[in-house]
Short mmCIF file of C-alpha atoms in Angstrom, two decimals:
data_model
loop_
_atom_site.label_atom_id
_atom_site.label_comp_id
_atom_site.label_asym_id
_atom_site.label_seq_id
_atom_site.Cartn_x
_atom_site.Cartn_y
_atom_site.Cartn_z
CA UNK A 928 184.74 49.08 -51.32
CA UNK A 929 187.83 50.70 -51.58
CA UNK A 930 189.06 54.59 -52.58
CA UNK A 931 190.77 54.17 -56.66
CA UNK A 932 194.11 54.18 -57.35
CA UNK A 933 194.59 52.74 -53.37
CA UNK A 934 197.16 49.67 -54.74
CA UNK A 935 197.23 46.75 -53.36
CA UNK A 936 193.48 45.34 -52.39
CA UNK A 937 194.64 43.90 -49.04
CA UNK A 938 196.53 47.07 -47.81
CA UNK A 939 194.57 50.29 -49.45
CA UNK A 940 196.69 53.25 -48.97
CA UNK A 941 193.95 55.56 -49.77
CA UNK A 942 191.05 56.63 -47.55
CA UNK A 943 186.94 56.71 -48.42
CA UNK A 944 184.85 59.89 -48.47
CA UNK A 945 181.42 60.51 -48.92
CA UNK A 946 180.65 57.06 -47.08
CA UNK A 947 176.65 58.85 -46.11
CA UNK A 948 175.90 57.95 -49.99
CA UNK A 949 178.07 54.50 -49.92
CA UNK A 950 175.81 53.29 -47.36
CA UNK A 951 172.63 55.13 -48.62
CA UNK A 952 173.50 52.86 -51.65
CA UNK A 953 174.40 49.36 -49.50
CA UNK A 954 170.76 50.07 -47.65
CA UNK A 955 169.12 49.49 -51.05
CA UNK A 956 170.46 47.32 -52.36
CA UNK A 957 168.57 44.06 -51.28
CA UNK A 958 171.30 41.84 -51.88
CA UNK A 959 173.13 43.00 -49.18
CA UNK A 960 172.89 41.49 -45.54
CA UNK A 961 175.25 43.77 -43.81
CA UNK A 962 178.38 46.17 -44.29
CA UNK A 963 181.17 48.33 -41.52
CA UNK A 964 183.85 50.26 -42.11
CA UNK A 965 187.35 48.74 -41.63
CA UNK A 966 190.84 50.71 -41.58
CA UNK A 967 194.05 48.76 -42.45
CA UNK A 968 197.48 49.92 -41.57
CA UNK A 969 200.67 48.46 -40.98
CA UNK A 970 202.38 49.31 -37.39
CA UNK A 971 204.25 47.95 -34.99
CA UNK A 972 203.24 46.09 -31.50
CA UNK A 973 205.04 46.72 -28.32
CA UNK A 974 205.47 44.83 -25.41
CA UNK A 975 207.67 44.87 -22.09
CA UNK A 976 208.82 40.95 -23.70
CA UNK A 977 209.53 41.82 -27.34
CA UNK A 978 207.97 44.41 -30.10
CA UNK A 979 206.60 43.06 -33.91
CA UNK A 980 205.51 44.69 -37.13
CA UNK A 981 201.53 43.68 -37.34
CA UNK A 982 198.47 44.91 -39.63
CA UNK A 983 196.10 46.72 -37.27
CA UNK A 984 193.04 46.45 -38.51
CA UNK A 985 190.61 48.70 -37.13
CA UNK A 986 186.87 47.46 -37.04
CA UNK A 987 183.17 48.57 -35.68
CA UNK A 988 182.77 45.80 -33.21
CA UNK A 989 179.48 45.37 -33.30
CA UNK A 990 178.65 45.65 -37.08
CA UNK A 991 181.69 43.00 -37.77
CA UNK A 992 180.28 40.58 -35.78
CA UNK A 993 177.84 40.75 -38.55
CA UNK A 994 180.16 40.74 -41.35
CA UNK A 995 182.57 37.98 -39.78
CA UNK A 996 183.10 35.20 -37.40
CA UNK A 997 185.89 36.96 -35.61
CA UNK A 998 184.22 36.69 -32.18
CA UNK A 999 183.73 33.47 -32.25
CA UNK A 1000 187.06 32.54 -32.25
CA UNK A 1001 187.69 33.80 -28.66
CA UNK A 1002 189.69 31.48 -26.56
CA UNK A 1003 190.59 33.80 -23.22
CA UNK A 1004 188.82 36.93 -22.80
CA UNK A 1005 186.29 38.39 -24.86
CA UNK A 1006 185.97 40.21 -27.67
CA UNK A 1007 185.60 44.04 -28.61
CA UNK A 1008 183.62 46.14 -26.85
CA UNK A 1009 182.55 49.80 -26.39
CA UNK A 1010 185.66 50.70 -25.19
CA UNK A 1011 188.38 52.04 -27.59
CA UNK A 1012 191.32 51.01 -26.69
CA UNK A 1013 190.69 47.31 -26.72
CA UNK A 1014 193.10 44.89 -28.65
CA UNK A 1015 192.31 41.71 -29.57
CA UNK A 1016 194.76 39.18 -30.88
CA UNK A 1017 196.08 35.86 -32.10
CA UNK A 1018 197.32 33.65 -29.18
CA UNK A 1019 200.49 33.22 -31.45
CA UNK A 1020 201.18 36.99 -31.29
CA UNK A 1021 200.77 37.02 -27.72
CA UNK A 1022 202.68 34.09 -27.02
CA UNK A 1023 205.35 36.21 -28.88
CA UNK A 1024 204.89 39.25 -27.42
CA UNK A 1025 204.37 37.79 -23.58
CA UNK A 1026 200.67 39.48 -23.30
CA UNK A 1027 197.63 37.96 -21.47
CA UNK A 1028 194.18 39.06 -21.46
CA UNK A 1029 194.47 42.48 -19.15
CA UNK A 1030 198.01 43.45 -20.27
CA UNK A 1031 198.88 46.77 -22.05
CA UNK A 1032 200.53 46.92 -25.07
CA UNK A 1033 202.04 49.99 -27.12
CA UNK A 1034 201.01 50.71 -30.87
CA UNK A 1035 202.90 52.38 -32.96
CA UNK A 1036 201.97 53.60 -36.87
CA UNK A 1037 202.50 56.98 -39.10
CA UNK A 1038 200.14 59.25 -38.51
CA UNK A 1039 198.06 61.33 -40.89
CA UNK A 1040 199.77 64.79 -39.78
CA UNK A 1041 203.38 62.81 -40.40
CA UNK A 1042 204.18 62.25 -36.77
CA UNK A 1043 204.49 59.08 -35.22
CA UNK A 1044 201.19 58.12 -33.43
CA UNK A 1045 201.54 56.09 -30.19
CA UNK A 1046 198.76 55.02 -27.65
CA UNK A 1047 198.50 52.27 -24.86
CA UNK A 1048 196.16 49.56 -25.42
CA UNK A 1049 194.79 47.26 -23.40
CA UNK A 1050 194.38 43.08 -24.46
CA UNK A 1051 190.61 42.37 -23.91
CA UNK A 1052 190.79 39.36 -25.24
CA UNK A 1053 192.74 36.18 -27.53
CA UNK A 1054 191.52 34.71 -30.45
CA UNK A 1055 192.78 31.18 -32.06
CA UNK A 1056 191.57 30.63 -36.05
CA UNK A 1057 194.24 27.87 -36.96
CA UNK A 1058 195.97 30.27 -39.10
CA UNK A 1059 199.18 30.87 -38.61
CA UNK A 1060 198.36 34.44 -40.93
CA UNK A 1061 195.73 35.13 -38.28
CA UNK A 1062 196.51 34.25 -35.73
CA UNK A 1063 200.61 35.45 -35.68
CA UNK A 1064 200.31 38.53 -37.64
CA UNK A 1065 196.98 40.52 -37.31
CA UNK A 1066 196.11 42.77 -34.40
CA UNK A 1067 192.11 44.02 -34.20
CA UNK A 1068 191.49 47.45 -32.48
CA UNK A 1069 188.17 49.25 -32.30
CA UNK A 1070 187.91 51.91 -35.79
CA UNK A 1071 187.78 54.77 -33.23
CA UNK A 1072 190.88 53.78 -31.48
CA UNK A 1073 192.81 53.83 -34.03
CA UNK A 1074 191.49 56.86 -36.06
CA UNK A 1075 192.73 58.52 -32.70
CA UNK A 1076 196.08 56.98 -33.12
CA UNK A 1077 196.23 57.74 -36.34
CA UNK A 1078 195.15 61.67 -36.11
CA UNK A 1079 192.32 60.54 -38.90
CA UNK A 1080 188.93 61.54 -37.26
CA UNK A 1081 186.20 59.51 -39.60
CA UNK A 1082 188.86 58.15 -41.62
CA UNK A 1083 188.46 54.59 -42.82
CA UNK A 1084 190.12 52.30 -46.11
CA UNK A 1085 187.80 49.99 -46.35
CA UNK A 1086 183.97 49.46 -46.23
CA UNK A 1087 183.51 45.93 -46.28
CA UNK A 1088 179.85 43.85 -47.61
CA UNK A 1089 178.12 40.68 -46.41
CA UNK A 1090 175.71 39.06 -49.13
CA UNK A 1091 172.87 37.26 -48.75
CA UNK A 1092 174.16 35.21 -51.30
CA UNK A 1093 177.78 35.01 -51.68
CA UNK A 1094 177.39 33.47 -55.27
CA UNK A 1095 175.70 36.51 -56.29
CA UNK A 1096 179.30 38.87 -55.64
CA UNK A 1097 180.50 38.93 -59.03
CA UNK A 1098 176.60 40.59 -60.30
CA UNK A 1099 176.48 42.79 -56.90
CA UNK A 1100 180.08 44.49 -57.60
CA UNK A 1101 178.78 45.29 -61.38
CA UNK A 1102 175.39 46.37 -60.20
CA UNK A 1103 176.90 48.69 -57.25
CA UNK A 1104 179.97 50.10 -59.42
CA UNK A 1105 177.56 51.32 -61.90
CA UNK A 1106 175.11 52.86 -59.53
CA UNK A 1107 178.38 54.39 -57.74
CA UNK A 1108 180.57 55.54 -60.36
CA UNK A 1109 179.62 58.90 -60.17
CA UNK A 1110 181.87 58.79 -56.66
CA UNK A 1111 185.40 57.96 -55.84
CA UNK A 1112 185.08 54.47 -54.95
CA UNK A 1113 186.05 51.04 -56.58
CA UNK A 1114 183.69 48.12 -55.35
CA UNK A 1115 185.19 44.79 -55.40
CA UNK A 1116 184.64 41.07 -54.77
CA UNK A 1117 186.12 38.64 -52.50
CA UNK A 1118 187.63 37.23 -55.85
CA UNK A 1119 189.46 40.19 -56.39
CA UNK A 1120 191.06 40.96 -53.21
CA UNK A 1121 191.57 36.32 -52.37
CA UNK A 1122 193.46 35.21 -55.46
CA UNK A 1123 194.83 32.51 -53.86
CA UNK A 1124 191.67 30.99 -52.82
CA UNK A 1125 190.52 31.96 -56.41
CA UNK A 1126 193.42 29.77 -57.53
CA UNK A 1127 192.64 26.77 -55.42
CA UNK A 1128 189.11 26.72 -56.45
CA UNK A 1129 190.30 26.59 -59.85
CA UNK A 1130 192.60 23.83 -59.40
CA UNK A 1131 189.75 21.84 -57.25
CA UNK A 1132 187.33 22.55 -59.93
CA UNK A 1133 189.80 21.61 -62.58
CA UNK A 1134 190.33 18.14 -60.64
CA UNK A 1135 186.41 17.41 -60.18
CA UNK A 1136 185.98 17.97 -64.04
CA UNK A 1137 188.90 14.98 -64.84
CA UNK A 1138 187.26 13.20 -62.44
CA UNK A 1139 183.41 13.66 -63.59
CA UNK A 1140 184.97 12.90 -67.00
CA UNK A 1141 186.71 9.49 -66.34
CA UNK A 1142 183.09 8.55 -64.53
CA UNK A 1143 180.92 9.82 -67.74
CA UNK A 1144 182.93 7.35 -69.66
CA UNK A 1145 182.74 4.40 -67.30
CA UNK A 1146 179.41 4.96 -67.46
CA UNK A 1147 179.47 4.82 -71.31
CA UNK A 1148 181.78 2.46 -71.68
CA UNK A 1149 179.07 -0.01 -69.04
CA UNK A 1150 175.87 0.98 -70.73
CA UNK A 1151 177.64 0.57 -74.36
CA UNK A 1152 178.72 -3.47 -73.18
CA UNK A 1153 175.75 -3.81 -71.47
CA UNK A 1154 173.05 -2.76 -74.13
CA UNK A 1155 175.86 -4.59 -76.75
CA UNK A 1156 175.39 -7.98 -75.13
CA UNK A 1157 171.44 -7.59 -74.68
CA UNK A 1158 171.57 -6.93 -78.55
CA UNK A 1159 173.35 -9.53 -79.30
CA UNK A 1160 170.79 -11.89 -77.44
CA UNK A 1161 168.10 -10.77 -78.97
CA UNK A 1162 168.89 -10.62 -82.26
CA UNK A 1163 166.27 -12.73 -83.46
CA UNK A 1164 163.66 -10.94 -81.74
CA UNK A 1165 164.73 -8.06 -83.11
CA UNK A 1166 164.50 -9.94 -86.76
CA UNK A 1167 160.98 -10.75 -85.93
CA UNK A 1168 160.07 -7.24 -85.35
CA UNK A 1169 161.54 -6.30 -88.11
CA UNK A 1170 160.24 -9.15 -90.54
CA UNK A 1171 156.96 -8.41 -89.20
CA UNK A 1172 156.76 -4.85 -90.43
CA UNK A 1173 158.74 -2.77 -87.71
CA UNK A 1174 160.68 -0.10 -88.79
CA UNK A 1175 164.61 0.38 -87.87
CA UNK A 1176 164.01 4.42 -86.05
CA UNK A 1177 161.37 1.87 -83.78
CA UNK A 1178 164.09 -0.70 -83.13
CA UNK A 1179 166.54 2.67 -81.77
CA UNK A 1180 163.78 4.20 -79.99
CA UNK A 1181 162.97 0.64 -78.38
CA UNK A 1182 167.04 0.08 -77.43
CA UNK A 1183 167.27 3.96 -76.75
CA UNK A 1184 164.18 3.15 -74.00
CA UNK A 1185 165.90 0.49 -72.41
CA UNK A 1186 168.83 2.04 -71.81
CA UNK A 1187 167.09 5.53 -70.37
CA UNK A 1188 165.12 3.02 -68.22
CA UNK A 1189 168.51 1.25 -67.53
CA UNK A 1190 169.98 4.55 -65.97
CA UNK A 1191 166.92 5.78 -64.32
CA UNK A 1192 167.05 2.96 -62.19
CA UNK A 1193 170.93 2.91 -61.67
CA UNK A 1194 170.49 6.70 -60.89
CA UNK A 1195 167.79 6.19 -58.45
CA UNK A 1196 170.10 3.83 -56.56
CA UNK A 1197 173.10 5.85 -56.70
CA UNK A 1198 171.16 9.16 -55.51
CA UNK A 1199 169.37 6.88 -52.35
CA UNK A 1200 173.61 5.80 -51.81
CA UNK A 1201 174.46 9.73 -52.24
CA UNK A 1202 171.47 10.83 -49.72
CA UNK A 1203 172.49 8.90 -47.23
CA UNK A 1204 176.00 9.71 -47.48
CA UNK A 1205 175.45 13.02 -47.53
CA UNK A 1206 173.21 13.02 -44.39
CA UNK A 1207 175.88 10.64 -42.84
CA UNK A 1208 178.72 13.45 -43.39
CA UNK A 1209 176.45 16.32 -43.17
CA UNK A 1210 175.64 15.12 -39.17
CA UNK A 1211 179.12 13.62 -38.54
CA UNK A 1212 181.73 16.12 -40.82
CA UNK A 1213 184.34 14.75 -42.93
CA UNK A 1214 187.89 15.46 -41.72
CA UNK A 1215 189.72 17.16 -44.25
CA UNK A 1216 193.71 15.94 -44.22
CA UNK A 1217 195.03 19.10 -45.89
CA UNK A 1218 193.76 21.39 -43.13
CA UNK A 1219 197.53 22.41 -42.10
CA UNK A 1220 198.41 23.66 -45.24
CA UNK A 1221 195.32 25.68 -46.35
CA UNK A 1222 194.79 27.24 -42.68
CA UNK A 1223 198.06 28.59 -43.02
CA UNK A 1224 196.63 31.25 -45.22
CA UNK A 1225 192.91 32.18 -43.90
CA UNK A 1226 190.84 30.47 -41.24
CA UNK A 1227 189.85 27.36 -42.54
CA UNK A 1228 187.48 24.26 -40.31
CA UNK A 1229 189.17 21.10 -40.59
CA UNK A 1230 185.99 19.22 -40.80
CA UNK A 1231 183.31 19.67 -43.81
CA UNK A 1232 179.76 19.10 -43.23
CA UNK A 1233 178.11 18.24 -46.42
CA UNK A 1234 174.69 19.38 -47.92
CA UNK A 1235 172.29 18.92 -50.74
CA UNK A 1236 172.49 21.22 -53.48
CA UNK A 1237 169.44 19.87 -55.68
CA UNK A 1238 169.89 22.06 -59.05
CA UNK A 1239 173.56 20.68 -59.09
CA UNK A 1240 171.72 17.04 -57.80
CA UNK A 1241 169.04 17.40 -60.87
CA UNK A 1242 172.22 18.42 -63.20
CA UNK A 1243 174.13 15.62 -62.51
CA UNK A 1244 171.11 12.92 -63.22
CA UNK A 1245 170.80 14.74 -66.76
CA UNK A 1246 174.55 14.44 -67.56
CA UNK A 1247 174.34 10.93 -66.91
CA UNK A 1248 170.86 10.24 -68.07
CA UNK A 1249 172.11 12.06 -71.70
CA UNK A 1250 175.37 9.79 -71.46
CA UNK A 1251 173.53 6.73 -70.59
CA UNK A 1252 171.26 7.57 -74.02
CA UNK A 1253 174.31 8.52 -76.03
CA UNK A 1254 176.10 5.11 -75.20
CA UNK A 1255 173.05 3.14 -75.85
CA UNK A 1256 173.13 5.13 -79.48
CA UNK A 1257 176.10 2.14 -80.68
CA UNK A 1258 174.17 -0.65 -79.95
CA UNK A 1259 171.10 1.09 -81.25
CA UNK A 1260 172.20 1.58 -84.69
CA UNK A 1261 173.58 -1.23 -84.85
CA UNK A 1262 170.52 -3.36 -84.27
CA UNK A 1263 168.71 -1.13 -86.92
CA UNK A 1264 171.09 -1.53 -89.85
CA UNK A 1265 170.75 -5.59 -89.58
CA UNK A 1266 168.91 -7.06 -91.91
CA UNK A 1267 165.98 -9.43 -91.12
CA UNK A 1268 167.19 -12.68 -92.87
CA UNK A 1269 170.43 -12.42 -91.11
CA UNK A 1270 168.42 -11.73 -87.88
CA UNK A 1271 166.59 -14.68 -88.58
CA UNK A 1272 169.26 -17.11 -88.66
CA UNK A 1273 170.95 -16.17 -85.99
CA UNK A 1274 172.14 -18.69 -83.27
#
C-alpha cells in the first residue's frame, strides 16, 4: 500500500496516514498472512574509506522477518534488532565502503523540516543475496531509526502484505482497494511495482506455450499414423462389421475408443516418468544456468526444487487425452465412409 499520486512504485515520495484503519482492514482480511510498515528514501552512506548514494530502507525488524527472507541471508553478524541504530548491508557495499560488522557509518538524507538529517549508525550485521541490486545498493535500518533521521515521527511510505496465497494478489488488491477507497491509499500488487519479473514470466510463459504446442502436434501427428496404419490392417474387419449390420458412428466410436485407450496408457507412463522426475529434482534441485543474469536484479536461488501441482497435472492429461481423440478423428472417418464391398476385397 502506498499514499496516491506518490510516483514511482519503488520510491513513493508520499507518506501514509490513518495506518490504525489500514491495518484494522489487513487483520480481516483472511487472505492475508502478515503486513509492516516500510519507509524508502534515497541518501547517502558514509564511511572513513569512501561515501555512496544508497536506498535506506527502513523496516520493523521483527514483522519483516515475516514478510521476507532478509534475515536469512546473514553471512557475518546478525540481523536487526531492538536497537535503532542498527544497519544492515550487502557485503558488496561494505566491501566498498571498508565496514565490518561493529563499524559506524554516517547517513545522510533530506529531512522532513528541509534540513539535512545526519546520525551515526552502527553495522550489526552483512547480508549476501547474489544480487548485485541487493547486495551493492540497498542499506536496511530499523523504521524508528530512520524516522529519527528523518525528523518524521510515525512516518512511513510503504505498508507492505504477505499472502497466504500469492496467486490470489491480483483479487486481494481489488477486494482491499474497494473496501479502502474511502482513504488515501492505493493498494497494489507485486505485479505492479516488479515489471520486469512480470516481463520475464511473460516471455517464459510465451516459450512453454510454443513448446506445449510443437508436443500437442507430435502427439497428433503419432496417434494420426498410428491409428492410420491399424486402419489400414483391419480393413476387412472393419468390412465385416459393417456387412454384418454395424453402423459407420459405431465404427468412429470403436476407432475413437482405441485411440482414448491408446493415450490413457501412454499418459499413465509418461506421468509414472514425470513423478519420478519430479521427486528426483524436487530432493536433488535443478541448477539453473541463467542464475547470473536474473540475480542481478532481485535475489534469485540458483537451484529449483520441483513440485507437483495436480490441477495443472490433471489439465495436462485432458489436453492430451482431447488431442489424442481429435487425431484419432482422421482415421475414424475415414474407416466409416468405406464401403463394405471395397472392405471386403481388400488385401
Amino acid at each position: 500500500m502506498q499514499a496516491p499520486g506518490s510516483g514511482e512504485f519503488r520510491f513513493p515520495d508520499k507518506y501514509l496516514s490513518r495506518s490504525l484503519e489500514l491495518e484494522k482492514a489487513l487483520a480481516q482480511t483472511p487472505e492475508v498472512l502478515a503486513w509492516g510498515k516500510r519507509l524508502h528514501v534515497t541518501g547517502m552512506l558514509s564511511s572513513e574509506k569512501d561515501s555512496m548514494g544508497v536506498l535506506l530502507c527502513g523496516v520493523e525488524p521483527e514483522k519483516e522477518k515475516l514478510i521476507t527472507t532478509l534475515a536469512g541471508y546473514v553471512e557475518q553478524g546478525e540481523y536487526l534488532g531492538r536497537e535503532s541504530n542498527g544497519l544492515y548491508l550487502g557485503v558488496r557495499l561494505a566491501e566498498q565502503l571498508g565496514l565490518k560488522v561493529g563499524s559506524e557509518a554516517v547517513v545522510l538524507s533530506a529531512a522532513s523540516d528541509g534540513s539535512m538529517g545526519a546520525e551515526r549508525f552502527k553495522v550489526s550485521g552483512l547480508y549476501r543475496t547474489g544480487s548485485t541490486t541487493f547486495d551493492a545498493q540497498l542499506a536496511y535500518v530499523h523504521l524508528r531509526g530512520l524516522q529519527d533521521l528523518l525528523v518524521r515521527e510515525g512516518g512511513f511510505n510503504n505498508l507492505v502484505i504477505r499472502l497466504k496465497d500469492p496467486e490470489r494478489a491480483l483479487e486481494v488488491r481489488e477486494q482491499l482497494g474497494s473496501r479502502l477507497r474511502s482513504l488515501p491509499v492505493r493498494v497494489l500488487a507485486w505485479s505492479d511495482i516488479d515489471r520486469e519479473l512480470v516481463a520475464i514470466r511473460r516471455y517464459q510463459d510465451a516459450l512453454l506455450a510454443i513448446v506445449l504446442g510443437v508436443v500437442f502436434a507430435i502427439v497428433a501427428l503419432g496417434v494420426v499414423d498410428t491409428m492410420m496404419m491399424s486402419m489400414f490392417e483391419r480393413i476387412r474387419e472393419f468390412g465385416l462389421l459393417m456387412a454384418m449390420g454395424a453402423r459407420p458412428s459405431f465404427i468412429v466410436r470403436l476407432i475413437l475408443l482405441e485411440a482414448g485407450l491408446l493415450c490413457l496408457l501412454g499418459a499413465a507412463l509418461g506421468l509414472a516418468a514425470g513423478a519420478a522426475l519430479i521427486g528426483w529434482y524436487g530432493h536433488r534441485g535443478l541448477a539453473l544456468p541463467l542464475k547470473d543474469a536474473v540475480n542481478y536484479f532481485m535475489p534469485f536461488d540458483a537451484v529449483l526444487r520441483l513440485k507437483f501441482d495436480w490441477p495443472r497435472h490433471l489439465q495436462a492429461l485432458g489436453a492430451v487425452l482431447a488431442t489424442s481423440l481429435v487425431g484419432g478423428l482422421v482415421p475414424a472417418l475415414k474407416a466409416a465412409r468405406m464401403r463394405p464391398s471395397e472392405s471386403l476385397r481388400h488385401l
